[in-house]
Amino acid sequence: MDLGFLVFQNTSEVLQAEKALRKAGWKDIRVMGPPPEVRTGCDLVIEFPLMEELKVLKILEDSGVIPEAVVPVSSPLLKPVDLYAITDFGDYLMVRAANMKITVDKNTLVIVNISGGGCPDVPYLAHEMTGKRLDEAPCPKDIGHTLCAYALQLAYEEVGKRCSP
Amino acid sequence: MLAIVGTVPIRDFPLTHGPLSVSGPWLEIRGNRVDINRGTPALMAAAVAASQALGKESPYGFLVGDIGHGRGSRELYHFLTEHAADHSFSVMTFHYLQPIAHWNEKVINAVLSVHRPPMLIADAGFMYAAKMSGHAQRFDLFTPDMGELAFLADENAPHPFYTRGFILHESNRAPELIARAYAHGNAARYLLVKGAMDYVADRSGILEAVSEPSVPVLEPIGGTGDTVTGIVSVLIEAGYAVPEAAAAAAMANRLAGRYAQPTPATQVMDIIKQISRALGEVLGLGVSKVTHAPLPQ
């Protein structure tokens, strides 16, 4: 199957587009790293079946997230990290995904710390999420804008799974 | 003078530069107050504390609001490119900035083209961009954690998010990852790798390994890596050689952590309050007299 990728102006638009496509039932899309010729340093693209281009673009247009370009995949795209590191501190559990770490109080499910990362929304996410319960805190995917936010989203989902009753 | 460049997580915080000071839980810059616990202010507050311990003048700061859109970072990149020659700094430390390769290159060219170029230190987003733009070797010090070291070691990764799975983050692989980062030209002149064991390294390999005091609960506390970078920046500006400054900063940060008696829920401000005492103690001992962990084989 021929694949293409959608290029957006920034990572937050990628996250919005992914959300819109998944909501519309698209399962065979993947958030990936762009090839070197379109890389800026902190970016993602959405890989999708090229034959479905018109349908995909229609959904994105209806959602108000228009890609800057649609490009056929000619070489393998970078795969995001999918390994987690778990550290148990007794009453607290820390999960790391890539460069991002989230620590939760296992008894209250309150997020007590967020660390790691290097993009400027990391301190913003820490400010918005720390001190809140997992089910009350905003999702990094909803308020973040960068790859660090995306990594934190993965750690947030993983710690949620591990702390759920 | 030391300059520290970074962002605050406040959407409309204007581009501001000036001498830094700390008042209670606030970092102050040109009449603006920001929370010490989040982002570059933690690094700046640690640097203010370290400066006070050494009896040095306070660092100079460049701050702008950015919550991840990159707009503030772009404004600051542009300002530094235009105004690099307006100031004279001996050391410049770059921190939380949106990693944008072409802006990184412009800023490095601008700050290194002044009459007396500063020593350059990078952490966080600016370090990512320095690797991405191919200018890592123009820096004097990078301060990655283990995950970021793995990213520096992966010549194909444009961001830690894409570090390939076979390049694992385990502490015992640090020597291999350091060698790989240098082999591909993706490391600064020196590295201070922050982790369960802190490593000071250069192209020849590991120079120092610091593991005491061991305070494992520092790892989850956001900002504890930033404080190390703040302390080492001050020591380098004070004239310490980079390897000695890096080892002393690593030890002082650990000691400050121990004095704060932290839990994983502690906030970084409680550790910053202990830096002056801890750094005084480390320097009072004499850096060369402090016991180091044996180097890994």
mmCIF file of C-alpha atoms in Angstrom, chain B residues 32-236:
data_model
loop_
_atom_site.group_PDB
_atom_site.id
_atom_site.type_symbol
_atom_site.label_atom_id
_atom_site.label_comp_id
_atom_site.label_asym_id
_atom_site.label_seq_id
_atom_site.Cartn_x
_atom_site.Cartn_y
_atom_site.Cartn_z
ATOM 1 C CA ASN B 32 8.571 41.213 36.805
ATOM 2 C CA ARG B 33 8.033 38.275 39.141
ATOM 3 C CA VAL B 34 7.804 34.648 38.027
ATOM 4 C CA ASP B 35 7.352 31.350 39.866
ATOM 5 C CA ILE B 36 10.717 29.691 40.554
ATOM 6 C CA ASN B 37 9.322 26.156 40.352
ATOM 7 C CA ARG B 38 8.762 26.024 36.597
ATOM 8 C CA GLY B 39 11.213 26.067 33.696
ATOM 9 C CA THR B 40 14.143 28.404 33.191
ATOM 10 C CA PRO B 41 13.376 30.344 36.410
ATOM 11 C CA ALA B 42 14.504 27.245 38.382
ATOM 12 C CA LEU B 43 17.862 27.338 36.587
ATOM 13 C CA MET B 44 18.118 31.088 37.109
ATOM 14 C CA ALA B 45 17.237 30.905 40.808
ATOM 15 C CA ALA B 46 19.841 28.170 41.308
ATOM 16 C CA ALA B 47 22.397 30.398 39.580
ATOM 17 C CA VAL B 48 21.460 33.339 41.811
ATOM 18 C CA ALA B 49 21.931 31.127 44.893
ATOM 19 C CA ALA B 50 25.286 29.831 43.613
ATOM 20 C CA SER B 51 26.443 33.388 42.839
ATOM 21 C CA GLN B 52 25.591 34.459 46.355
ATOM 22 C CA ALA B 53 27.561 31.524 47.786
ATOM 23 C CA LEU B 54 30.595 32.639 45.770
ATOM 24 C CA GLY B 55 30.114 36.341 46.486
ATOM 25 C CA LYS B 56 29.708 37.012 42.756
ATOM 26 C CA GLU B 57 27.411 39.441 40.996
ATOM 27 C CA SER B 58 24.006 38.112 40.006
ATOM 28 C CA PRO B 59 23.605 36.595 36.546
ATOM 29 C CA TYR B 60 21.889 38.457 33.716
ATOM 30 C CA GLY B 61 18.729 36.943 32.269
ATOM 31 C CA PHE B 62 16.855 36.919 28.965
ATOM 32 C CA LEU B 63 13.286 35.633 29.356
ATOM 33 C CA VAL B 64 10.177 35.493 27.219
ATOM 34 C CA GLY B 65 6.802 33.806 27.585
ATOM 35 C CA ASP B 66 6.314 30.607 25.570
ATOM 36 C CA ILE B 67 3.827 27.817 26.298
ATOM 37 C CA GLY B 68 4.976 25.660 23.408
ATOM 38 C CA HIS B 69 3.773 27.520 20.325
ATOM 39 C CA GLY B 70 7.344 28.682 19.763
ATOM 40 C CA ARG B 71 6.314 32.298 19.205
ATOM 41 C CA GLY B 72 8.168 33.598 22.261
ATOM 42 C CA SER B 73 11.216 31.494 21.424
ATOM 43 C CA ARG B 74 11.304 32.921 17.893
ATOM 44 C CA GLU B 75 11.061 36.452 19.224
ATOM 45 C CA LEU B 76 13.946 35.794 21.608
ATOM 46 C CA TYR B 77 16.046 34.108 18.894
ATOM 47 C CA HIS B 78 15.490 37.122 16.675
ATOM 48 C CA PHE B 79 16.353 39.569 19.459
ATOM 49 C CA LEU B 80 19.593 37.762 20.335
ATOM 50 C CA THR B 81 20.629 37.653 16.695
ATOM 51 C CA GLU B 82 20.093 41.400 16.353
ATOM 52 C CA HIS B 83 21.523 42.463 19.710
ATOM 53 C CA ALA B 84 24.373 40.040 20.425
ATOM 54 C CA ALA B 85 26.924 42.827 20.209
ATOM 55 C CA ASP B 86 25.076 45.042 22.728
ATOM 56 C CA HIS B 87 26.349 43.006 25.679
ATOM 57 C CA SER B 88 29.589 41.453 26.845
ATOM 58 C CA PHE B 89 29.203 38.112 28.560
ATOM 59 C CA SER B 90 31.912 35.638 29.511
ATOM 60 C CA VAL B 91 29.480 32.689 29.674
ATOM 61 C CA MET B 92 26.067 32.197 28.075
ATOM 62 C CA THR B 93 23.721 29.379 29.102
ATOM 63 C CA PHE B 94 20.778 28.498 26.859
ATOM 64 C CA HIS B 95 17.832 26.525 28.184
ATOM 65 C CA TYR B 96 14.111 25.918 27.467
ATOM 66 C CA LEU B 97 13.661 27.242 23.939
ATOM 67 C CA GLN B 98 11.694 25.766 21.091
ATOM 68 C CA PRO B 99 14.219 23.619 19.209
ATOM 69 C CA ILE B 100 14.396 25.233 15.770
ATOM 70 C CA ALA B 101 17.564 24.305 13.906
ATOM 71 C CA HIS B 102 17.960 27.355 11.655
ATOM 72 C CA TRP B 103 17.358 29.818 14.496
ATOM 73 C CA ASN B 104 19.840 27.962 16.642
ATOM 74 C CA GLU B 105 22.485 28.397 13.970
ATOM 75 C CA LYS B 106 21.770 32.134 13.589
ATOM 76 C CA VAL B 107 22.016 32.748 17.336
ATOM 77 C CA ILE B 108 25.262 30.793 17.690
ATOM 78 C CA ASN B 109 26.810 32.682 14.797
ATOM 79 C CA ALA B 110 25.723 36.003 16.292
ATOM 80 C CA VAL B 111 26.945 35.423 19.850
ATOM 81 C CA LEU B 112 30.255 33.951 18.696
ATOM 82 C CA SER B 113 30.965 36.787 16.288
ATOM 83 C CA VAL B 114 31.375 39.431 19.012
ATOM 84 C CA HIS B 115 34.806 40.802 19.941
ATOM 85 C CA ARG B 116 35.254 38.471 22.943
ATOM 86 C CA PRO B 117 32.997 35.443 22.401
ATOM 87 C CA PRO B 118 31.482 33.843 25.487
ATOM 88 C CA MET B 119 31.774 30.227 26.545
ATOM 89 C CA LEU B 120 28.564 28.451 25.550
ATOM 90 C CA ILE B 121 26.519 26.050 27.664
ATOM 91 C CA ALA B 122 23.292 24.401 26.506
ATOM 92 C CA ASP B 123 20.604 22.341 28.148
ATOM 93 C CA ALA B 124 17.052 21.333 27.173
ATOM 94 C CA GLY B 125 15.573 22.567 23.871
ATOM 95 C CA PHE B 126 18.547 24.642 22.829
ATOM 96 C CA MET B 127 20.802 21.598 23.235
ATOM 97 C CA TYR B 128 18.420 19.561 21.041
ATOM 98 C CA ALA B 129 18.568 22.253 18.369
ATOM 99 C CA ALA B 130 22.367 22.530 18.622
ATOM 100 C CA LYS B 131 22.661 18.849 17.794
ATOM 101 C CA MET B 132 20.043 19.098 15.073
ATOM 102 C CA SER B 133 21.760 22.087 13.427
ATOM 103 C CA GLY B 134 25.156 20.338 13.470
ATOM 104 C CA HIS B 135 26.765 22.927 15.770
ATOM 105 C CA ALA B 136 27.171 20.875 18.947
ATOM 106 C CA GLN B 137 30.956 21.081 18.801
ATOM 107 C CA ARG B 138 30.882 24.876 19.086
ATOM 108 C CA PHE B 139 29.601 24.551 22.667
ATOM 109 C CA ASP B 140 31.765 24.211 25.754
ATOM 110 C CA LEU B 141 29.298 22.171 27.792
ATOM 111 C CA PHE B 142 26.089 20.214 27.336
ATOM 112 C CA THR B 143 24.181 19.010 30.409
ATOM 113 C CA PRO B 144 21.960 16.117 29.231
ATOM 114 C CA ASP B 145 20.221 13.540 31.387
ATOM 115 C CA MET B 146 20.523 9.878 30.404
ATOM 116 C CA GLY B 147 17.579 10.012 27.987
ATOM 117 C CA GLU B 148 19.039 13.087 26.304
ATOM 118 C CA LEU B 149 22.470 11.461 26.165
ATOM 119 C CA ALA B 150 20.891 8.565 24.264
ATOM 120 C CA PHE B 151 19.440 11.149 21.863
ATOM 121 C CA LEU B 152 22.866 12.794 21.383
ATOM 122 C CA ALA B 153 24.279 9.327 20.738
ATOM 123 C CA ASP B 154 21.706 8.538 18.051
ATOM 124 C CA GLU B 155 23.003 10.314 14.976
ATOM 125 C CA ASN B 156 19.628 9.927 13.246
ATOM 126 C CA ALA B 157 17.357 11.284 15.970
ATOM 127 C CA PRO B 158 16.213 14.923 15.572
ATOM 128 C CA HIS B 159 14.586 14.910 19.040
ATOM 129 C CA PRO B 160 14.728 12.564 22.093
ATOM 130 C CA PHE B 161 11.253 11.377 21.093
ATOM 131 C CA TYR B 162 12.791 9.499 18.156
ATOM 132 C CA THR B 163 15.769 7.905 19.860
ATOM 133 C CA ARG B 164 16.005 4.438 18.393
ATOM 134 C CA GLY B 165 15.159 1.523 20.680
ATOM 135 C CA PHE B 166 18.540 -0.170 20.511
ATOM 136 C CA ILE B 167 20.147 2.904 22.072
ATOM 137 C CA LEU B 168 19.035 2.273 25.615
ATOM 138 C CA HIS B 169 19.059 4.809 28.427
ATOM 139 C CA GLU B 170 20.585 2.639 31.148
ATOM 140 C CA SER B 171 23.154 4.362 33.292
ATOM 141 C CA ASN B 172 25.712 1.574 32.813
ATOM 142 C CA ARG B 173 25.781 2.316 29.083
ATOM 143 C CA ALA B 174 26.874 5.915 29.585
ATOM 144 C CA PRO B 175 30.495 5.348 28.472
ATOM 145 C CA GLU B 176 29.311 3.778 25.214
ATOM 146 C CA LEU B 177 26.738 6.501 24.560
ATOM 147 C CA ILE B 178 29.235 9.265 25.313
ATOM 148 C CA ALA B 179 31.741 7.743 22.878
ATOM 149 C CA ARG B 180 29.049 7.450 20.231
ATOM 150 C CA ALA B 181 27.921 11.072 20.692
ATOM 151 C CA TYR B 182 31.498 12.293 20.201
ATOM 152 C CA ALA B 183 32.114 9.933 17.277
ATOM 153 C CA HIS B 184 29.252 11.564 15.357
ATOM 154 C CA GLY B 185 30.140 15.137 16.354
ATOM 155 C CA ASN B 186 27.011 15.523 18.461
ATOM 156 C CA ALA B 187 28.569 16.493 21.796
ATOM 157 C CA ALA B 188 29.968 19.721 23.212
ATOM 158 C CA ARG B 189 33.612 20.046 24.309
ATOM 159 C CA TYR B 190 32.504 18.653 27.689
ATOM 160 C CA LEU B 191 29.428 16.754 28.829
ATOM 161 C CA LEU B 192 27.882 16.704 32.282
ATOM 162 C CA VAL B 193 25.492 13.742 32.172
ATOM 163 C CA LYS B 194 22.925 13.929 34.957
ATOM 164 C CA GLY B 195 21.550 10.709 36.417
ATOM 165 C CA ALA B 196 21.781 8.165 39.221
ATOM 166 C CA MET B 197 25.507 8.554 38.596
ATOM 167 C CA ASP B 198 26.609 11.912 37.192
ATOM 168 C CA TYR B 199 29.363 11.772 34.587
ATOM 169 C CA VAL B 200 31.769 14.447 33.446
ATOM 170 C CA ALA B 201 33.244 13.552 30.075
ATOM 171 C CA ASP B 202 35.085 14.834 27.058
ATOM 172 C CA ARG B 203 36.195 13.340 23.780
ATOM 173 C CA SER B 204 38.722 11.125 25.607
ATOM 174 C CA GLY B 205 35.997 9.510 27.753
ATOM 175 C CA ILE B 206 34.728 9.813 31.313
ATOM 176 C CA LEU B 207 36.770 12.183 33.474
ATOM 177 C CA GLU B 208 34.727 12.080 36.678
ATOM 178 C CA ALA B 209 31.817 10.042 38.024
ATOM 179 C CA VAL B 210 29.870 11.416 40.976
ATOM 180 C CA SER B 211 27.426 9.233 42.870
ATOM 181 C CA GLU B 212 27.392 10.620 46.398
ATOM 182 C CA PRO B 213 25.366 11.611 48.221
ATOM 183 C CA SER B 214 22.828 9.325 46.581
ATOM 184 C CA VAL B 215 19.297 10.785 46.669
ATOM 185 C CA PRO B 216 17.196 8.693 44.243
ATOM 186 C CA VAL B 217 14.016 10.699 44.821
ATOM 187 C CA LEU B 218 15.570 13.719 43.126
ATOM 188 C CA GLU B 219 14.870 12.118 39.733
ATOM 189 C CA PRO B 220 11.098 12.679 39.654
ATOM 190 C CA ILE B 221 11.366 16.255 40.938
ATOM 191 C CA GLY B 222 10.969 18.631 38.017
ATOM 192 C CA GLY B 223 13.831 21.125 37.792
ATOM 193 C CA THR B 224 16.570 19.220 39.620
ATOM 194 C CA GLY B 225 18.527 18.897 36.378
ATOM 195 C CA ASP B 226 18.039 22.604 35.700
ATOM 196 C CA THR B 227 19.560 23.486 39.053
ATOM 197 C CA VAL B 228 22.760 21.557 38.222
ATOM 198 C CA THR B 229 23.059 23.548 35.006
ATOM 199 C CA GLY B 230 22.587 26.797 36.926
ATOM 200 C CA ILE B 231 25.304 25.926 39.432
ATOM 201 C CA VAL B 232 27.858 24.755 36.864
ATOM 202 C CA SER B 233 27.275 27.911 34.803
ATOM 203 C CA VAL B 234 28.165 30.096 37.787
ATOM 204 C CA LEU B 235 31.275 28.053 38.611
ATOM 205 C CA ILE B 236 32.555 28.251 35.046
#
